[in-house]
Short mmCIF file of C-alpha atoms in Angstrom, two decimals:
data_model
loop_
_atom_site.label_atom_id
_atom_site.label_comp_id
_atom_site.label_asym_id
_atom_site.label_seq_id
_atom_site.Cartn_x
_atom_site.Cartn_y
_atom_site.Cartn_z
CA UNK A 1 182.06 127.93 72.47
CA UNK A 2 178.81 129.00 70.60
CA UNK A 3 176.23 126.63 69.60
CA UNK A 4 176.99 126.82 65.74
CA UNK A 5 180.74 125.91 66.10
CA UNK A 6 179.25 122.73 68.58
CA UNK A 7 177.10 121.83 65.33
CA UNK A 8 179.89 122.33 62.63
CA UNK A 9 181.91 119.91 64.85
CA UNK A 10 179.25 117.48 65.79
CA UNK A 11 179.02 117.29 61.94
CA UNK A 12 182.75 116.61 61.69
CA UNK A 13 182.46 114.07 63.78
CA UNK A 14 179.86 112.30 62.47
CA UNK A 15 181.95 112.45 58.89
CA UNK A 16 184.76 111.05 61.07
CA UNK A 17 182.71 108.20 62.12
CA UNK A 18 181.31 107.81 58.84
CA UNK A 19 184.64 106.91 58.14
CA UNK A 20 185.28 109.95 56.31
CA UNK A 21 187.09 113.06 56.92
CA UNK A 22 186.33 115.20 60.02
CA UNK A 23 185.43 118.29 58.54
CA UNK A 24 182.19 120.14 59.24
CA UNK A 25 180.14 123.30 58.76
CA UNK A 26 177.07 125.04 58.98
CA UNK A 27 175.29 128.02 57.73
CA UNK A 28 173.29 130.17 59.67
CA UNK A 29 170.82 132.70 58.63
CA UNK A 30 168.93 134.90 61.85
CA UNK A 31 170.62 132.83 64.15
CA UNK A 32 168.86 129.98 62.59
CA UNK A 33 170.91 126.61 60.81
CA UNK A 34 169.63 126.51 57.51
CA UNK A 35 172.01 124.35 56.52
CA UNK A 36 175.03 121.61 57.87
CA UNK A 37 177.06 119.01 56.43
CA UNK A 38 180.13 117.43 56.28
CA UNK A 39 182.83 116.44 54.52
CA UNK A 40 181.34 113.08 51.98
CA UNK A 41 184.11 112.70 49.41
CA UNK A 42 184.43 108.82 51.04
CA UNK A 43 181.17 108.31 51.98
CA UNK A 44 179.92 109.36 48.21
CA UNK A 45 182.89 108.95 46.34
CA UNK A 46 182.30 112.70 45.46
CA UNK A 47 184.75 114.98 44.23
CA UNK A 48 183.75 117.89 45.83
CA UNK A 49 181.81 117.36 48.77
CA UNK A 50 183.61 119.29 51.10
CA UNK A 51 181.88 120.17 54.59
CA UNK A 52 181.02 123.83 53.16
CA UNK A 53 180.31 122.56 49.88
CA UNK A 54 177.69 120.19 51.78
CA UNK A 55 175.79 122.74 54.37
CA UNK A 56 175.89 124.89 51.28
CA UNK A 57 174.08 121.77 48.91
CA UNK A 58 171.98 121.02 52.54
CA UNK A 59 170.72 124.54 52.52
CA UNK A 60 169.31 124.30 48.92
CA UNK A 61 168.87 127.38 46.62
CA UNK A 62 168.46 130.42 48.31
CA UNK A 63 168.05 134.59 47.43
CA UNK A 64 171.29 136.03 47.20
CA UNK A 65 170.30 138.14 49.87
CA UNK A 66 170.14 135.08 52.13
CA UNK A 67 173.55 134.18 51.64
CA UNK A 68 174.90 138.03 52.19
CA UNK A 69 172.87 137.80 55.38
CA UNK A 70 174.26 134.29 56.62
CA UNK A 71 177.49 133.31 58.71
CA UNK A 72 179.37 130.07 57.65
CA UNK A 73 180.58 127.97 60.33
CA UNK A 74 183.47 125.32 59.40
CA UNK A 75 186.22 123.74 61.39
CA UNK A 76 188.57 123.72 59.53
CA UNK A 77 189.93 126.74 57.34
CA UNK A 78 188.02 126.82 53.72
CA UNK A 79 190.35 125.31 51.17
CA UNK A 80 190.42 127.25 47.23
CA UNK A 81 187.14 124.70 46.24
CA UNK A 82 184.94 126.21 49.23
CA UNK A 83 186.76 130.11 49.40
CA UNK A 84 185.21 130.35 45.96
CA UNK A 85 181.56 129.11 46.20
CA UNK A 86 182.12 130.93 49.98
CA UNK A 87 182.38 134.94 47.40
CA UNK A 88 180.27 133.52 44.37
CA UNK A 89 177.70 133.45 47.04
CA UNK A 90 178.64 136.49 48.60
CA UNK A 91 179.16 135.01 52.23
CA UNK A 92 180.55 137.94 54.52
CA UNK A 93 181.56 136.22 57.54
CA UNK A 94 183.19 132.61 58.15
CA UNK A 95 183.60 131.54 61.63
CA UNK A 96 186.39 128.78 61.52
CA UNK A 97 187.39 126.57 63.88
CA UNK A 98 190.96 126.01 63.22
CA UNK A 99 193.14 126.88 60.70
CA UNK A 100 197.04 125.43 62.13
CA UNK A 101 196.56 122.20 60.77
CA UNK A 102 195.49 123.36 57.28
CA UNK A 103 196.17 126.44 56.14
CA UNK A 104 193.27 127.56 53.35
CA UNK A 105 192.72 130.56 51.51
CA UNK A 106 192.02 133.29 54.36
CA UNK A 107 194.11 136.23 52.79
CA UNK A 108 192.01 135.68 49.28
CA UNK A 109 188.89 135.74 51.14
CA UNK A 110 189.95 139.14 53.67
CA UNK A 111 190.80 140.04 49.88
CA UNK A 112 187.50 139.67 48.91
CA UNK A 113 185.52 141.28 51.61
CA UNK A 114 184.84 138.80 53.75
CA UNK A 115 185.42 138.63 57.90
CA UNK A 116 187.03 136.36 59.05
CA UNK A 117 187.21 134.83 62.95
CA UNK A 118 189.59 132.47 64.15
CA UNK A 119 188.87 130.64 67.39
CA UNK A 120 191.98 128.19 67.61
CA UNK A 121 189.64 125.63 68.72
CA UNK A 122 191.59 122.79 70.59
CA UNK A 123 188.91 120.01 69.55
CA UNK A 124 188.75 121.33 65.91
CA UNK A 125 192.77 121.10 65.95
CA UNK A 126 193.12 117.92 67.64
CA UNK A 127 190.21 116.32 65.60
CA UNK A 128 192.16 117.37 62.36
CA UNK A 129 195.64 116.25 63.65
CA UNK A 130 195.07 112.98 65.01
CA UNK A 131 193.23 112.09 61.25
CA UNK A 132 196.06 113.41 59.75
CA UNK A 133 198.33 110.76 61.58
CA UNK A 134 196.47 107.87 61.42
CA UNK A 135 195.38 108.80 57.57
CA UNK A 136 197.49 110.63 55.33
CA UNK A 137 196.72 109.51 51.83
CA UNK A 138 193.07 110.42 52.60
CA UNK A 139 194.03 114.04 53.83
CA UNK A 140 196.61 114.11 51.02
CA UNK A 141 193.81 113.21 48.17
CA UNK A 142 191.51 115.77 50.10
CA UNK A 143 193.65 118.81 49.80
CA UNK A 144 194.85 117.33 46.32
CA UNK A 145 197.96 116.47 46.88
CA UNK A 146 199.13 114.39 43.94
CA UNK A 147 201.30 111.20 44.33
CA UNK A 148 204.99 111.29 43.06
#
């Protein structure tokens, strides 16, 4: 596994044992992390800090040309919230970790232009399920799943 995915999940593991949930990215410009985060929604009682929404808030304003230039790293596959900053940005390429646990919006993206790699990662998919288990009205809330 490449050294950006081993950061993306080292930051979902830290928002695990923040007591958050294990989701983490990075963005990478010249082969260079110029930003990471993960998800903080617990941690800051945010609404929408997502792990892409924080590498992207991490790696503070850039030139668009930056972003077109940069790869985003994530474990998980982007949910609507991060696809969209992911084009407004123009981001061509997300790496993403895993995407059987959580489905996001991967067909929108290819829509939009941007490449897409899979890598099935067994960590990023057993991080993700075993949170899922133990904590489903957190992952529920996350991926806004409203109570009935």
């Amino acid at each position: 596994m490449d050294s950006f995915m081993q950061a993306a999940i080292a930051e979902a593991k830290a928002g695990g044992d923040e007591g958050g949930i294990p989701i983490g990215a990075v963005l990478v410009h010249q082969g260079r992390i110029i930003g990471r985060g993960h998800n903080r929604r617990v941690q800051n009682g945010s609404a929408i800090l997502h792990g892409e929404m924080d590498a992207l808030e991490n790696a503070g304003r850039q030139p668009a040309q930056v972003y077109r230039e940069s790869v985003l790293y994530t474990t998980l596959s982007p949910c609507p919230m991060c696809s969209g900053a992911i084009v407004l940005y123009g981001i061509r390429m997300v790496v993403i970790g895993e995407n059987r646990t959580f489905m996001g919006e991967e067909k929108w993206l290819a829509s939009r232009g941007v490449t897409l790699a899979v890598l099935h990662d067994e960590n990023c998919i057993r991080m993700m399920s075993e949170f899922v288990a133990a904590r489903p009205e957190l992952w529920n809330e996350d991926i806004g799943v409203l109570d009935n």
